[in-house]
């Protein structure tokens, strides 16, 4: 079977890039969204680093392309905003791409991400019912406190 270079790509061996919208997958939005959000996982970024794909210029170009997701009309679909931080690191920080192949560094990044979430959660939602030295002087109302009536407890 004789295939001409025109059928498989350019004469210089580069794959042909189609500009037709018909060639793009119908679920491109979902595929890009899922991939972008997976970048919020240090374990997944570690997988990419160990597979060698983070050293590919074409993959870095793809990551640059994904930056349009930062625009508000697309960012509203993002559930894991850390993906943008990791996207920027992967695009602009070659030492980060290289170090993510090391398990120790991956674990360090994961711990830092956890501490960031913990700090943000405490600032947004408070410490819940946990007592701190500042609040340990206050007493919690008991079940026998006459100021609390059962009528204020919602029924399910």
Short mmCIF file of C-alpha atoms in Angstrom, two decimals:
data_model
loop_
_atom_site.label_atom_id
_atom_site.label_comp_id
_atom_site.label_asym_id
_atom_site.label_seq_id
_atom_site.Cartn_x
_atom_site.Cartn_y
_atom_site.Cartn_z
CA UNK A 1 0.00 0.00 0.00
CA UNK A 2 1.59 3.23 -1.15
CA UNK A 3 0.91 6.28 0.99
CA UNK A 4 2.09 9.63 -0.21
CA UNK A 5 3.60 12.15 2.23
CA UNK A 6 0.63 14.35 1.48
CA UNK A 7 -1.73 11.80 3.02
CA UNK A 8 0.18 11.45 6.28
CA UNK A 9 1.52 14.94 6.76
CA UNK A 10 3.91 17.53 5.44
CA UNK A 11 6.95 16.60 3.41
CA UNK A 12 9.24 17.44 6.37
CA UNK A 13 7.57 14.71 8.45
CA UNK A 14 5.49 17.05 10.63
CA UNK A 15 1.89 15.89 11.06
CA UNK A 16 -0.64 17.88 9.13
CA UNK A 17 -2.76 20.20 11.28
CA UNK A 18 -6.32 20.47 10.17
CA UNK A 19 -8.13 23.76 10.53
CA UNK A 20 -11.54 22.20 10.07
CA UNK A 21 -13.89 22.25 13.06
CA UNK A 22 -15.29 18.94 11.78
CA UNK A 23 -12.04 17.17 12.69
CA UNK A 24 -12.25 18.17 16.36
CA UNK A 25 -13.94 15.79 18.81
CA UNK A 26 -17.51 16.70 19.70
CA UNK A 27 -16.71 16.46 23.42
CA UNK A 28 -13.61 18.66 23.22
CA UNK A 29 -14.91 20.96 25.97
CA UNK A 30 -15.30 18.06 28.41
CA UNK A 31 -11.97 16.50 27.45
CA UNK A 32 -10.04 19.73 27.94
CA UNK A 33 -11.87 20.52 31.18
CA UNK A 34 -11.14 17.06 32.60
CA UNK A 35 -7.48 17.17 31.56
CA UNK A 36 -6.96 20.69 32.87
CA UNK A 37 -8.49 19.85 36.24
CA UNK A 38 -6.36 16.72 36.50
CA UNK A 39 -3.34 19.05 36.59
CA UNK A 40 -4.45 20.01 40.12
CA UNK A 41 -3.27 16.56 41.24
CA UNK A 42 0.46 16.39 42.05
CA UNK A 43 0.25 12.61 41.55
CA UNK A 44 -0.97 13.09 37.98
CA UNK A 45 1.66 15.75 37.24
CA UNK A 46 4.23 13.28 38.63
CA UNK A 47 2.89 10.65 36.22
CA UNK A 48 3.28 13.07 33.32
CA UNK A 49 6.82 13.91 34.44
CA UNK A 50 7.89 10.27 34.76
CA UNK A 51 6.45 9.46 31.34
CA UNK A 52 8.67 12.14 29.79
CA UNK A 53 5.83 14.05 28.17
CA UNK A 54 6.64 17.23 30.13
CA UNK A 55 9.85 17.54 28.11
CA UNK A 56 7.98 17.62 24.80
CA UNK A 57 7.78 21.08 23.17
CA UNK A 58 4.48 20.13 21.53
CA UNK A 59 3.00 19.24 24.93
CA UNK A 60 4.16 22.57 26.39
CA UNK A 61 2.52 24.26 23.39
CA UNK A 62 -0.70 22.37 24.22
CA UNK A 63 -0.47 23.61 27.82
CA UNK A 64 -0.09 27.18 26.51
CA UNK A 65 -3.19 26.66 24.40
CA UNK A 66 -5.15 25.65 27.53
CA UNK A 67 -4.55 29.07 29.11
CA UNK A 68 -7.77 30.34 27.51
CA UNK A 69 -9.55 28.48 30.35
CA UNK A 70 -8.47 31.29 32.69
CA UNK A 71 -10.97 33.63 31.06
CA UNK A 72 -14.09 34.06 33.22
CA UNK A 73 -16.47 32.51 30.70
CA UNK A 74 -14.50 29.24 30.95
CA UNK A 75 -13.05 29.46 34.48
CA UNK A 76 -16.55 29.26 35.96
CA UNK A 77 -16.56 25.54 35.08
CA UNK A 78 -13.38 24.79 37.05
CA UNK A 79 -13.82 22.94 40.35
CA UNK A 80 -10.13 22.69 41.22
CA UNK A 81 -8.54 26.13 40.77
CA UNK A 82 -5.09 24.81 41.74
CA UNK A 83 -4.96 23.48 38.19
CA UNK A 84 -4.25 27.03 37.00
CA UNK A 85 -1.32 27.37 39.39
CA UNK A 86 0.15 24.07 38.19
CA UNK A 87 -0.58 24.98 34.57
CA UNK A 88 1.51 28.15 34.95
CA UNK A 89 4.31 26.24 36.68
CA UNK A 90 4.36 23.61 33.95
CA UNK A 91 4.50 26.21 31.20
CA UNK A 92 7.02 28.62 32.67
CA UNK A 93 9.15 26.64 35.13
CA UNK A 94 11.38 23.98 33.60
CA UNK A 95 12.98 23.01 36.97
CA UNK A 96 9.48 22.33 38.33
CA UNK A 97 8.71 20.06 35.36
CA UNK A 98 11.98 18.19 35.93
CA UNK A 99 11.61 17.89 39.74
CA UNK A 100 8.05 16.56 39.55
CA UNK A 101 9.55 13.25 38.40
CA UNK A 102 10.99 12.81 41.93
CA UNK A 103 8.65 11.14 44.42
CA UNK A 104 9.97 13.23 47.32
CA UNK A 105 9.25 16.47 45.50
CA UNK A 106 5.81 15.21 44.45
CA UNK A 107 5.04 14.47 48.11
CA UNK A 108 6.31 17.90 49.15
CA UNK A 109 4.07 19.61 46.58
CA UNK A 110 1.11 17.52 47.72
CA UNK A 111 1.71 18.49 51.36
CA UNK A 112 1.96 22.16 50.45
CA UNK A 113 -1.28 21.90 48.51
CA UNK A 114 -2.97 20.31 51.53
CA UNK A 115 -1.70 23.06 53.85
CA UNK A 116 -2.99 25.67 51.41
CA UNK A 117 -6.45 24.07 51.41
CA UNK A 118 -6.40 23.75 55.18
CA UNK A 119 -5.48 27.41 55.63
CA UNK A 120 -8.08 28.57 53.09
CA UNK A 121 -10.78 26.42 54.65
CA UNK A 122 -10.06 27.75 58.14
CA UNK A 123 -10.22 31.34 56.86
CA UNK A 124 -13.43 30.81 54.89
CA UNK A 125 -15.37 28.56 57.24
CA UNK A 126 -13.72 29.02 60.60
CA UNK A 127 -12.67 26.24 62.88
CA UNK A 128 -16.11 24.76 63.37
CA UNK A 129 -16.82 23.43 66.85
CA UNK A 130 -13.16 22.88 67.66
CA UNK A 131 -12.07 24.68 70.80
CA UNK A 132 -9.00 26.83 70.79
CA UNK A 133 -7.22 28.37 73.77
CA UNK A 134 -9.07 31.65 73.13
CA UNK A 135 -12.51 29.99 73.20
CA UNK A 136 -11.91 27.37 75.90
CA UNK A 137 -13.25 29.75 78.60
CA UNK A 138 -16.70 29.74 77.06
CA UNK A 139 -19.06 26.91 77.84
CA UNK A 140 -21.23 25.07 75.39
CA UNK A 141 -24.97 25.01 76.15
CA UNK A 142 -26.02 21.69 77.59
CA UNK A 143 -29.06 19.57 76.87
CA UNK A 144 -30.53 20.60 80.22
CA UNK A 145 -30.20 24.35 79.59
CA UNK A 146 -33.73 25.77 80.03
CA UNK A 147 -33.04 28.60 77.55
CA UNK A 148 -32.96 26.06 74.71
CA UNK A 149 -36.34 24.68 73.81
CA UNK A 150 -36.98 21.62 71.67
CA UNK A 151 -39.24 23.70 69.45
CA UNK A 152 -36.20 25.29 67.78
CA UNK A 153 -34.82 21.93 66.64
CA UNK A 154 -35.94 21.24 63.08
CA UNK A 155 -37.63 17.94 62.38
CA UNK A 156 -36.59 15.84 59.44
#
